[in-house]
PDB file of C-alpha atoms in Angstrom:
ATOM      1  CA  MET A   1      -6.100  99.116  22.518  1.00 43.00           C
ATOM      2  CA  ALA A   2      -6.495  95.399  21.908  1.00 52.00           C
ATOM      3  CA  ASN A   3      -7.772  93.328  24.777  1.00 64.00           C
ATOM      4  CA  TYR A   4      -5.908  90.307  26.111  1.00 68.00           C
ATOM      5  CA  GLY A   5      -7.870  87.894  23.933  1.00 86.00           C
ATOM      6  CA  GLU A   6      -6.945  89.777  20.783  1.00 89.00           C
ATOM      7  CA  ALA A   7      -3.319  90.022  21.870  1.00 92.00           C
ATOM      8  CA  ALA A   8      -3.164  86.272  22.426  1.00 94.00           C
ATOM      9  CA  VAL A   9      -4.786  85.613  19.048  1.00 94.00           C
ATOM     10  CA  ARG A  10      -2.354  87.993  17.327  1.00 96.00           C
ATOM     11  CA  GLN A  11       0.617  86.316  19.020  1.00 97.00           C
ATOM     12  CA  ARG A  12      -0.581  82.872  17.911  1.00 97.00           C
ATOM     13  CA  LEU A  13      -1.255  84.062  14.351  1.00 97.00           C
ATOM     14  CA  MET A  14       2.199  85.638  14.122  1.00 98.00           C
ATOM     15  CA  ALA A  15       3.810  82.393  15.322  1.00 98.00           C
ATOM     16  CA  ASP A  16       1.757  80.382  12.828  1.00 98.00           C
ATOM     17  CA  LEU A  17       2.628  82.813  10.031  1.00 98.00           C
ATOM     18  CA  ALA A  18       6.334  82.527  10.805  1.00 98.00           C
ATOM     19  CA  GLN A  19       6.101  78.713  10.654  1.00 97.00           C
ATOM     20  CA  VAL A  20       4.158  78.746   7.383  1.00 97.00           C
ATOM     21  CA  GLU A  21       6.687  81.138   5.851  1.00 97.00           C
ATOM     22  CA  ARG A  22       9.537  78.807   6.910  1.00 96.00           C
ATOM     23  CA  ASP A  23       7.643  75.891   5.358  1.00 95.00           C
ATOM     24  CA  ILE A  24       7.107  77.831   2.122  1.00 95.00           C
ATOM     25  CA  TYR A  25      10.792  78.667   1.934  1.00 94.00           C
ATOM     26  CA  ALA A  26      11.810  75.045   2.583  1.00 92.00           C
ATOM     27  CA  ARG A  27       9.307  73.663   0.084  1.00 88.00           C
ATOM     28  CA  THR A  28      10.302  76.214  -2.553  1.00 88.00           C
ATOM     29  CA  GLU A  29      13.900  75.104  -2.207  1.00 83.00           C
ATOM     30  CA  GLY A  30      12.768  71.468  -2.380  1.00 62.00           C
ATOM     31  CA  VAL A  31      10.691  72.031  -5.501  1.00 59.00           C
ATOM     32  CA  GLN A  32      13.628  73.670  -7.230  1.00 61.00           C
ATOM     33  CA  ALA A  33      15.922  70.845  -6.157  1.00 59.00           C
ATOM     34  CA  ILE A  34      13.723  68.198  -7.788  1.00 55.00           C
ATOM     35  CA  SER A  35      12.425  69.840 -10.908  1.00 54.00           C
ATOM     36  CA  PRO A  36      10.554  67.435 -13.182  1.00 53.00           C
ATOM     37  CA  SER A  37      13.063  67.773 -16.023  1.00 54.00           C
ATOM     38  CA  GLU A  38      15.932  66.611 -13.830  1.00 50.00           C
ATOM     39  CA  GLY A  39      17.856  63.760 -15.403  1.00 49.00           C
ATOM     40  CA  LEU A  40      16.406  64.045 -18.894  1.00 48.00           C
ATOM     41  CA  ASP A  41      18.792  63.476 -21.784  1.00 49.00           C
ATOM     42  CA  GLY A  42      18.585  65.283 -25.127  1.00 51.00           C
ATOM     43  CA  THR A  43      15.662  63.137 -26.266  1.00 51.00           C
ATOM     44  CA  GLY A  44      13.547  63.874 -23.198  1.00 55.00           C
ATOM     45  CA  VAL A  45      13.813  60.263 -22.022  1.00 52.00           C
ATOM     46  CA  THR A  46      15.904  58.991 -19.143  1.00 54.00           C
ATOM     47  CA  SER A  47      17.545  55.644 -18.803  1.00 60.00           C
ATOM     48  CA  GLU A  48      15.987  55.408 -15.358  1.00 67.00           C
ATOM     49  CA  GLN A  49      12.239  55.816 -15.930  1.00 65.00           C
ATOM     50  CA  ALA A  50      11.462  54.755 -12.361  1.00 64.00           C
ATOM     51  CA  ASP A  51      13.714  57.510 -10.990  1.00 72.00           C
ATOM     52  CA  GLU A  52      12.027  60.065 -13.217  1.00 73.00           C
ATOM     53  CA  GLY A  53       8.594  58.915 -12.070  1.00 72.00           C
ATOM     54  CA  ALA A  54       9.635  59.163  -8.434  1.00 74.00           C
ATOM     55  CA  ALA A  55      11.031  62.658  -9.028  1.00 73.00           C
ATOM     56  CA  LEU A  56       7.791  63.737 -10.707  1.00 77.00           C
ATOM     57  CA  THR A  57       5.719  62.314  -7.868  1.00 81.00           C
ATOM     58  CA  GLU A  58       7.857  64.122  -5.293  1.00 82.00           C
ATOM     59  CA  PHE A  59       7.663  67.346  -7.312  1.00 81.00           C
ATOM     60  CA  ASP A  60       3.851  67.118  -7.511  1.00 85.00           C
ATOM     61  CA  ARG A  61       3.595  66.360  -3.791  1.00 86.00           C
ATOM     62  CA  ASN A  62       5.775  69.349  -2.910  1.00 86.00           C
ATOM     63  CA  GLN A  63       3.775  71.583  -5.262  1.00 89.00           C
ATOM     64  CA  GLY A  64       0.524  70.544  -3.597  1.00 91.00           C
ATOM     65  CA  MET A  65       1.902  71.183  -0.125  1.00 93.00           C
ATOM     66  CA  LEU A  66       3.307  74.523  -1.275  1.00 93.00           C
ATOM     67  CA  ASP A  67      -0.132  75.514  -2.625  1.00 95.00           C
ATOM     68  CA  ASN A  68      -1.685  74.587   0.735  1.00 97.00           C
ATOM     69  CA  ASP A  69       0.947  76.588   2.614  1.00 97.00           C
ATOM     70  CA  ARG A  70       0.312  79.650   0.465  1.00 97.00           C
ATOM     71  CA  ALA A  71      -3.450  79.373   1.037  1.00 98.00           C
ATOM     72  CA  LEU A  72      -2.866  79.127   4.792  1.00 98.00           C
ATOM     73  CA  GLN A  73      -0.531  82.135   4.630  1.00 98.00           C
ATOM     74  CA  ALA A  74      -3.282  84.151   2.925  1.00 98.00           C
ATOM     75  CA  GLN A  75      -5.837  83.102   5.559  1.00 96.00           C
ATOM     76  CA  ILE A  76      -3.508  84.106   8.399  1.00 97.00           C
ATOM     77  CA  ASN A  77      -2.798  87.461   6.764  1.00 97.00           C
ATOM     78  CA  LEU A  78      -6.546  88.040   6.404  1.00 94.00           C
ATOM     79  CA  ALA A  79      -7.074  87.214  10.082  1.00 94.00           C
ATOM     80  CA  LEU A  80      -4.326  89.677  11.058  1.00 96.00           C
ATOM     81  CA  GLU A  81      -5.935  92.318   8.862  1.00 96.00           C
ATOM     82  CA  ARG A  82      -9.260  91.752  10.617  1.00 94.00           C
ATOM     83  CA  LEU A  83      -7.519  92.280  13.944  1.00 94.00           C
ATOM     84  CA  ASP A  84      -5.921  95.490  12.633  1.00 95.00           C
ATOM     85  CA  THR A  85      -9.243  96.866  11.361  1.00 94.00           C
ATOM     86  CA  GLY A  86     -11.235  96.038  14.475  1.00 90.00           C
ATOM     87  CA  GLN A  87     -13.216  93.251  12.824  1.00 90.00           C
ATOM     88  CA  TYR A  88     -11.935  90.613  15.254  1.00 83.00           C
ATOM     89  CA  GLY A  89     -14.825  88.651  16.724  1.00 85.00           C
ATOM     90  CA  ILE A  90     -17.375  89.867  14.173  1.00 88.00           C
ATOM     91  CA  CYS A  91     -18.923  87.512  11.641  1.00 89.00           C
ATOM     92  CA  ASP A  92     -18.041  88.653   8.132  1.00 83.00           C
ATOM     93  CA  ARG A  93     -21.320  87.247   6.787  1.00 91.00           C
ATOM     94  CA  CYS A  94     -23.918  88.657   9.161  1.00 94.00           C
ATOM     95  CA  GLY A  95     -21.944  91.340  11.031  1.00 90.00           C
ATOM     96  CA  LYS A  96     -22.908  89.996  14.437  1.00 93.00           C
ATOM     97  CA  GLU A  97     -20.477  89.481  17.279  1.00 90.00           C
ATOM     98  CA  ILE A  98     -19.117  85.951  17.477  1.00 85.00           C
TER      99      ILE A  98
END
C-alpha cells in the first residue's frame, strides 16, 4: 500500500497529466486551425504575404508548445509508472533512496 507521500505525489501527477492532456488537445485543434498552407492560391503565393508569415509563425509556435507538452506528458507517465512499480523515491542512476 502506498504511503501518504506517494498518494499525494500520485494525485498531483494525475492532475498535472489531465492539464497537459487538455493543453495537447487544445493545441492540436489550434495547429489544425492554422495550417501553414492556409490562404494559398493555386500558385502557392498569397496576396497577403504578411498574413501568411504570421500564420506560419503561429503554426511553428503552436508546434513547439505541442512538442513540449508531449514531452511533459511522457515524463509524467514515466513518473506514474515508477510509482506503480515501487521505484518511487529511488534514484534511477545509482539505485539509492532519494
